[in-house]
PDB file of N, CA and C in Angstrom:
ATOM      1  N   MET A   1      -4.267  44.633 382.925  1.00  0.00           N
ATOM      2  CA  MET A   1      -3.169  45.140 382.835  1.00  0.00           C
ATOM      3  C   MET A   1      -3.599  46.754 382.331  1.00  0.00           C
ATOM      4  N   ARG A   2      -4.430  46.807 381.119  1.00  0.00           N
ATOM      5  CA  ARG A   2      -5.805  47.733 380.511  1.00  0.00           C
ATOM      6  C   ARG A   2      -6.554  48.862 381.695  1.00  0.00           C
ATOM      7  N   SER A   3      -6.974  48.012 382.210  1.00  0.00           N
ATOM      8  CA  SER A   3      -7.539  48.612 383.945  1.00  0.00           C
ATOM      9  C   SER A   3      -7.298  48.825 384.362  1.00  0.00           C
ATOM     10  N   LYS A   4      -6.225  48.474 385.156  1.00  0.00           N
ATOM     11  CA  LYS A   4      -5.046  48.733 386.054  1.00  0.00           C
ATOM     12  C   LYS A   4      -4.614  50.251 385.615  1.00  0.00           C
ATOM     13  N   ALA A   5      -4.073  49.829 384.270  1.00  0.00           N
ATOM     14  CA  ALA A   5      -3.228  51.153 383.970  1.00  0.00           C
ATOM     15  C   ALA A   5      -4.527  52.413 383.820  1.00  0.00           C
ATOM     16  N   MET A   6      -5.348  52.365 383.305  1.00  0.00           N
ATOM     17  CA  MET A   6      -6.593  53.669 383.204  1.00  0.00           C
ATOM     18  C   MET A   6      -7.222  53.984 385.239  1.00  0.00           C
ATOM     19  N   LEU A   7      -7.077  53.050 385.813  1.00  0.00           N
ATOM     20  CA  LEU A   7      -7.529  53.235 387.036  1.00  0.00           C
ATOM     21  C   LEU A   7      -6.040  53.984 387.534  1.00  0.00           C
ATOM     22  N   VAL A   8      -5.049  54.027 387.146  1.00  0.00           N
ATOM     23  CA  VAL A   8      -4.174  54.889 388.140  1.00  0.00           C
ATOM     24  C   VAL A   8      -4.097  56.804 387.536  1.00  0.00           C
ATOM     25  N   VAL A   9      -4.570  56.305 386.053  1.00  0.00           N
ATOM     26  CA  VAL A   9      -4.608  57.698 385.472  1.00  0.00           C
ATOM     27  C   VAL A   9      -6.049  59.104 386.073  1.00  0.00           C
ATOM     28  N   TYR A  10      -6.921  57.901 386.343  1.00  0.00           N
ATOM     29  CA  TYR A  10      -7.974  57.930 387.462  1.00  0.00           C
ATOM     30  C   TYR A  10      -7.686  58.793 388.413  1.00  0.00           C
ATOM     31  N   PHE A  11      -6.688  58.123 389.420  1.00  0.00           N
ATOM     32  CA  PHE A  11      -6.266  58.166 390.513  1.00  0.00           C
ATOM     33  C   PHE A  11      -5.361  59.776 390.088  1.00  0.00           C
ATOM     34  N   ARG A  12      -4.343  59.302 389.296  1.00  0.00           N
ATOM     35  CA  ARG A  12      -3.478  61.168 389.438  1.00  0.00           C
ATOM     36  C   ARG A  12      -4.278  62.101 388.926  1.00  0.00           C
ATOM     37  N   ALA A  13      -5.489  61.760 387.728  1.00  0.00           N
ATOM     38  CA  ALA A  13      -6.329  62.783 387.392  1.00  0.00           C
ATOM     39  C   ALA A  13      -6.942  63.140 388.348  1.00  0.00           C
ATOM     40  N   TRP A  14      -7.141  62.786 389.893  1.00  0.00           N
ATOM     41  CA  TRP A  14      -8.846  63.294 390.647  1.00  0.00           C
ATOM     42  C   TRP A  14      -7.103  63.834 391.905  1.00  0.00           C
ATOM     43  N   MET A  15      -6.502  63.428 391.635  1.00  0.00           N
ATOM     44  CA  MET A  15      -5.021  63.707 392.399  1.00  0.00           C
ATOM     45  C   MET A  15      -4.347  65.852 391.828  1.00  0.00           C
ATOM     46  N   GLN A  16      -4.002  65.305 390.856  1.00  0.00           N
ATOM     47  CA  GLN A  16      -3.382  66.526 390.346  1.00  0.00           C
ATOM     48  C   GLN A  16      -4.551  67.072 388.769  1.00  0.00           C
ATOM     49  N   PRO A  17      -6.332  66.996 389.349  1.00  0.00           N
ATOM     50  CA  PRO A  17      -7.040  67.633 387.797  1.00  0.00           C
ATOM     51  C   PRO A  17      -6.505  68.512 387.353  1.00  0.00           C
ATOM     52  N   GLN A  18      -5.657  69.721 387.605  1.00  0.00           N
ATOM     53  CA  GLN A  18      -5.279  71.178 386.554  1.00  0.00           C
ATOM     54  C   GLN A  18      -3.782  70.702 385.892  1.00  0.00           C
ATOM     55  N   VAL A  19      -3.123  69.708 386.633  1.00  0.00           N
ATOM     56  CA  VAL A  19      -2.204  69.223 385.904  1.00  0.00           C
ATOM     57  C   VAL A  19      -2.635  68.310 384.558  1.00  0.00           C
ATOM     58  N   TRP A  20      -3.623  67.072 384.886  1.00  0.00           N
ATOM     59  CA  TRP A  20      -4.291  66.299 384.118  1.00  0.00           C
ATOM     60  C   TRP A  20      -5.024  67.135 382.754  1.00  0.00           C
ATOM     61  N   ALA A  21      -5.421  68.296 383.393  1.00  0.00           N
ATOM     62  CA  ALA A  21      -6.265  68.829 382.483  1.00  0.00           C
ATOM     63  C   ALA A  21      -5.043  69.458 381.264  1.00  0.00           C
ATOM     64  N   ALA A  22      -4.197  69.934 381.476  1.00  0.00           N
ATOM     65  CA  ALA A  22      -3.365  71.342 380.973  1.00  0.00           C
ATOM     66  C   ALA A  22      -2.763  70.008 379.825  1.00  0.00           C
ATOM     67  N   VAL A  23      -2.362  68.646 380.277  1.00  0.00           N
ATOM     68  CA  VAL A  23      -1.840  67.520 379.275  1.00  0.00           C
ATOM     69  C   VAL A  23      -3.063  66.730 378.987  1.00  0.00           C
ATOM     70  N   PHE A  24      -3.848  66.556 379.406  1.00  0.00           N
ATOM     71  CA  PHE A  24      -4.679  65.801 378.715  1.00  0.00           C
ATOM     72  C   PHE A  24      -5.814  66.673 377.497  1.00  0.00           C
ATOM     73  N   PHE A  25      -6.092  67.783 377.307  1.00  0.00           N
ATOM     74  CA  PHE A  25      -6.863  69.217 375.950  1.00  0.00           C
ATOM     75  C   PHE A  25      -5.482  69.001 375.042  1.00  0.00           C
ATOM     76  N   PRO A  26      -4.924  70.070 375.400  1.00  0.00           N
ATOM     77  CA  PRO A  26      -3.657  69.396 374.223  1.00  0.00           C
ATOM     78  C   PRO A  26      -4.051  68.655 372.951  1.00  0.00           C
ATOM     79  N   ILE A  27      -3.091  67.529 373.580  1.00  0.00           N
ATOM     80  CA  ILE A  27      -4.191  65.822 372.934  1.00  0.00           C
ATOM     81  C   ILE A  27      -5.357  65.764 372.470  1.00  0.00           C
ATOM     82  N   GLN A  28      -6.230  66.192 373.081  1.00  0.00           N
ATOM     83  CA  GLN A  28      -7.996  66.311 372.478  1.00  0.00           C
ATOM     84  C   GLN A  28      -7.701  67.134 371.186  1.00  0.00           C
ATOM     85  N   VAL A  29      -7.208  68.571 371.442  1.00  0.00           N
ATOM     86  CA  VAL A  29      -7.164  69.576 370.362  1.00  0.00           C
ATOM     87  C   VAL A  29      -6.596  68.833 369.340  1.00  0.00           C
ATOM     88  N   ALA A  30      -5.480  68.664 369.470  1.00  0.00           N
ATOM     89  CA  ALA A  30      -4.577  68.096 368.329  1.00  0.00           C
ATOM     90  C   ALA A  30      -4.597  67.286 367.696  1.00  0.00           C
TER      91      ALA A  30
END
């Protein structure tokens, strides 16, 4: 389950790097 979820996240990040960065960066900073 976890591996599949991470794969989906990676795929979506590859498809939309700008959106992923906008979502992930604030989480890391916070």
